[in-house]
mmCIF file of C-alpha atoms in Angstrom:
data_model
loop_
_atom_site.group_PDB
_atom_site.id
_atom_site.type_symbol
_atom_site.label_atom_id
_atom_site.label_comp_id
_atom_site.label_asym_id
_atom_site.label_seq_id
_atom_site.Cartn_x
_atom_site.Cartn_y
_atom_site.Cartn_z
ATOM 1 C CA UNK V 1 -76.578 70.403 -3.096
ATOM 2 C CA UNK V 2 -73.195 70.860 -4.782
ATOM 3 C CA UNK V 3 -71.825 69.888 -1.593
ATOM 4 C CA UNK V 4 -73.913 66.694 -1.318
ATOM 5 C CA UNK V 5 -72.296 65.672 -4.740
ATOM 6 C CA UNK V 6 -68.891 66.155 -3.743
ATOM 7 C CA UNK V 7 -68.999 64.740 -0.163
ATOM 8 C CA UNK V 8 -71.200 62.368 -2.034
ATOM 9 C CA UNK V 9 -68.622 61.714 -4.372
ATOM 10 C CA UNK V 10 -65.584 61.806 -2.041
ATOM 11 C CA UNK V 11 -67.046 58.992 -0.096
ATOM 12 C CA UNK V 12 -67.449 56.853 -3.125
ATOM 13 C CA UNK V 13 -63.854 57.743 -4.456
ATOM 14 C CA UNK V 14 -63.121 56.370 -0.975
ATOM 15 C CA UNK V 15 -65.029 52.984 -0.682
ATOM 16 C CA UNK V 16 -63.776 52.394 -4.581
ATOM 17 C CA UNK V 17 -60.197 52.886 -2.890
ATOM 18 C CA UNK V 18 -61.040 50.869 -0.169
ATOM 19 C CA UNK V 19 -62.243 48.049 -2.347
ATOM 20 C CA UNK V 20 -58.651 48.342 -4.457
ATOM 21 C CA UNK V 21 -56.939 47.646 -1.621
ATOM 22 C CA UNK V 22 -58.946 45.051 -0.620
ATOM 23 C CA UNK V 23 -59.028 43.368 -4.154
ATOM 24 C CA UNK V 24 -55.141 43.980 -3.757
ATOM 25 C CA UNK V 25 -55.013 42.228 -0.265
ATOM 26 C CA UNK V 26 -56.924 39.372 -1.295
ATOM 27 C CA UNK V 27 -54.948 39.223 -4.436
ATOM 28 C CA UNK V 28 -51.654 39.054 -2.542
ATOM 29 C CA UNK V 29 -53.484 36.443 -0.605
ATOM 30 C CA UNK V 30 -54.198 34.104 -3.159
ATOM 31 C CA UNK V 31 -50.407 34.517 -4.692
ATOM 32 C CA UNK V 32 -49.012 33.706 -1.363
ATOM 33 C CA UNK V 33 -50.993 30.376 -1.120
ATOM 34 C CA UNK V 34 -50.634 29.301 -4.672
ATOM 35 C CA UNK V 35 -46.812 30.016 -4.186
ATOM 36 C CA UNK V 36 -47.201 27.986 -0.662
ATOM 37 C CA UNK V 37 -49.237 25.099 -2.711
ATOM 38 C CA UNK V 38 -46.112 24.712 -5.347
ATOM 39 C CA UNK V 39 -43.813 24.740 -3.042
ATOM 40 C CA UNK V 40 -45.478 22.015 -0.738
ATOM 41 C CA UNK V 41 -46.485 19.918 -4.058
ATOM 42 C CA UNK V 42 -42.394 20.277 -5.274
ATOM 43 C CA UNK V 43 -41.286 19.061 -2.341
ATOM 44 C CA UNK V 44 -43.500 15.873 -2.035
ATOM 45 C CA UNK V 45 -42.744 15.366 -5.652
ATOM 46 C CA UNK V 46 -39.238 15.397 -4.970
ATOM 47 C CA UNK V 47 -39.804 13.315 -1.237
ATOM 48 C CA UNK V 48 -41.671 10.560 -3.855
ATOM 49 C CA UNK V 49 -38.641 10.729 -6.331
ATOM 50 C CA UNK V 50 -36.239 10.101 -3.737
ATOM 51 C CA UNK V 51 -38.309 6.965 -1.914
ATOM 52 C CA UNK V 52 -38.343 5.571 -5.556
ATOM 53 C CA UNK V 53 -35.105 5.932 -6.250
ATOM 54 C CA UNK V 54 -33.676 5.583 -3.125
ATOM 55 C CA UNK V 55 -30.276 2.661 -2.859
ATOM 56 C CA UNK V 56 -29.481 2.036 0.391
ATOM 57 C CA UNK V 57 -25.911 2.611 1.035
ATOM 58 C CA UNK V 58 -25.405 -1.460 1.493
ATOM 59 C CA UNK V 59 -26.807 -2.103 -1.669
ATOM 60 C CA UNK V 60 -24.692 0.465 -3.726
ATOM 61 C CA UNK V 61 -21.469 -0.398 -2.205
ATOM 62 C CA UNK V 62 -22.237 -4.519 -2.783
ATOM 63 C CA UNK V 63 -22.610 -3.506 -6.247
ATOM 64 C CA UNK V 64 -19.445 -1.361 -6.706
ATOM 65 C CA UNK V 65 -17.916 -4.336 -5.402
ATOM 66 C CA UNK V 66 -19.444 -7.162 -7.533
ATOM 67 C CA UNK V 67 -18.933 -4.260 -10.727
ATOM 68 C CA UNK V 68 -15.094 -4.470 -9.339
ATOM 69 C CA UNK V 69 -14.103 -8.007 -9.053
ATOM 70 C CA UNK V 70 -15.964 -8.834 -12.311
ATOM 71 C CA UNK V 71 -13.576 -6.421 -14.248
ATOM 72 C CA UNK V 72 -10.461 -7.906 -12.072
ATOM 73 C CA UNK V 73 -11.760 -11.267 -13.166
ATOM 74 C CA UNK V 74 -12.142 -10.379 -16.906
ATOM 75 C CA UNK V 75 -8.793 -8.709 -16.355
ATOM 76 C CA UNK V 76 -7.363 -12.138 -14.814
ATOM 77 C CA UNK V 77 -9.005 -14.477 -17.637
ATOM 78 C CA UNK V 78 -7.156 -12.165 -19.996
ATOM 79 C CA UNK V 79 -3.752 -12.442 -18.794
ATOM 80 C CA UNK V 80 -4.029 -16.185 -18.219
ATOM 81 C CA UNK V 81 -5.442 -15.901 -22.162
ATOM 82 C CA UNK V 82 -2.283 -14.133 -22.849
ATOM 83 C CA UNK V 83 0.174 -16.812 -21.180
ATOM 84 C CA UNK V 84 -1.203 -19.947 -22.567
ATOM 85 C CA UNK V 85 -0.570 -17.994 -25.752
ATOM 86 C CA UNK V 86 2.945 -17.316 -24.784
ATOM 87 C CA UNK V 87 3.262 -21.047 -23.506
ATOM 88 C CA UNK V 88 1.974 -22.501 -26.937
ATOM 89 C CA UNK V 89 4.516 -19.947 -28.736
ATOM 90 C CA UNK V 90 7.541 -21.368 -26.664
ATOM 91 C CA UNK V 91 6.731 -25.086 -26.702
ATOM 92 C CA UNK V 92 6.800 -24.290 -30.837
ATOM 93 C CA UNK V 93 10.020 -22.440 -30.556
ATOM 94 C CA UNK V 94 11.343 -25.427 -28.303
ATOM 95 C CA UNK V 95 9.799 -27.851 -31.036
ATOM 96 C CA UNK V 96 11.616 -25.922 -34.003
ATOM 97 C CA UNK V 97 15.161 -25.711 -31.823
ATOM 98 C CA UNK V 98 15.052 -29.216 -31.484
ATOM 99 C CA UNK V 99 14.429 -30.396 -34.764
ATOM 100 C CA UNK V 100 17.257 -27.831 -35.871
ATOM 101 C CA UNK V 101 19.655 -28.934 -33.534
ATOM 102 C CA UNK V 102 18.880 -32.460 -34.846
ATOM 103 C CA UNK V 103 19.757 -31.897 -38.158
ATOM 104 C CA UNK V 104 22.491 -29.959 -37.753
ATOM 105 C CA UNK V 105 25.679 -31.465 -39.242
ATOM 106 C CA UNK V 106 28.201 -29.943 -36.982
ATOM 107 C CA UNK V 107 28.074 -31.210 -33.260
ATOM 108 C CA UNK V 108 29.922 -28.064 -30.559
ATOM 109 C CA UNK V 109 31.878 -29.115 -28.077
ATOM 110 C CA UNK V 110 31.229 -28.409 -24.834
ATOM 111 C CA UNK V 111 33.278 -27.075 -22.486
ATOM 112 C CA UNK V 112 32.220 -26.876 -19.132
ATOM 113 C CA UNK V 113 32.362 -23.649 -16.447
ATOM 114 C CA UNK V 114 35.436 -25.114 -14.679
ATOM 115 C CA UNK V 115 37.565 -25.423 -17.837
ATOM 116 C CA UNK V 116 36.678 -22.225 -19.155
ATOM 117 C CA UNK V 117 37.409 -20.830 -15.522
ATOM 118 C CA UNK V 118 40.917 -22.761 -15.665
ATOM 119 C CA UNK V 119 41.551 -20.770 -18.730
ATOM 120 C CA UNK V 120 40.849 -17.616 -17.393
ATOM 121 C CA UNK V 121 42.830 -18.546 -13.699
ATOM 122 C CA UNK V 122 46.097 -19.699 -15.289
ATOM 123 C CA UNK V 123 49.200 -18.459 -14.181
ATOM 124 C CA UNK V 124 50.555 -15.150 -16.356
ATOM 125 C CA UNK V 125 54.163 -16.365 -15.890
ATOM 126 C CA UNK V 126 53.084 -19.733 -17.894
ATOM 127 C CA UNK V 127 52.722 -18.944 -21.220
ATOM 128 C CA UNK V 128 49.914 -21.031 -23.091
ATOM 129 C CA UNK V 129 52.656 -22.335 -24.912
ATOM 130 C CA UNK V 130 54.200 -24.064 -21.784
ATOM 131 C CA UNK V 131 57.396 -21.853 -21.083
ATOM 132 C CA UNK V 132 58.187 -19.316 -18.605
ATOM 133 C CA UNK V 133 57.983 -15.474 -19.093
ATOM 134 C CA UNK V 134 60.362 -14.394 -17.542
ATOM 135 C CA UNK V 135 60.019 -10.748 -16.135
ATOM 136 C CA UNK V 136 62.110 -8.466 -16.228
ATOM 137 C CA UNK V 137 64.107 -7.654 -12.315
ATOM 138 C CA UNK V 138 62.926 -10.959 -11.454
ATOM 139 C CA UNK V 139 66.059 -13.881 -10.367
ATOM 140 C CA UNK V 140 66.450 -16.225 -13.159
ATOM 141 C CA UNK V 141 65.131 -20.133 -12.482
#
């Protein structure tokens, strides 16, 4: 009878192991497919993000572009800003000059390039005041 109980109980020690590893099996089961079923729902998730967001490659570079010449043409309206500023400053300073050089009292000759270039030409054996230099080892006149 003893025997009885301990084959007895042998063979239920066994089917409760059994039944571990089957609870274990069906638990691994059940991991694997929730870990499939996050996986699949990520990547449709991230298949719906990208058809939402999606540019096509037309689109993005037509916008660089426009993005572009819009800051080139802000840059261009500002320098042509800039020169009408500069334009409005000279025509004053051009304004002011002439009214000074209308009321000044003292009128300057003017000598033009040629006679300023005669000057500078003239013969170093003619002295300004009209005679000859006469250099020394050179024949007397």
């Amino acid at each position: 009878m003893l025997q009885q109980i301990l084959e007895s109980e042998e063979l239920r020690a066994q089917q409760i192991e059994e039944l571990k590893e089957s609870y274990a099996e069906k638990l691994e089961n059940t991991f694997e497919m929730y870990k499939d079923a996050i996986k699949e729902h990520a990547y449709q998730c991230a298949i719906n993000n990208l058809e939402d967001n999606y540019v096509p490659l037309d689109e993005f570079t037509a916008e660089q572009e426009k993005k572009t010449a819009d800051d080139q043409s802000r840059a261009l309206e500002k320098v042509l800003q800039q020169n009408d500023e500069k334009d409005k400053e000279i025509a004053s300073l051009k304004d002011q000059l002439c009214k000074l050089s209308q009321k000044s009292p003292v009128k300057k000759t003017k000598r033009g390039l040629f006679a300023n270039f005669k000057d500078a030409v003239a013969s170093p054996r003619i002295h300004p005041t009209g005679r000859n230099i006469r250099l020394a080892g050179s024949p007397k006149p």
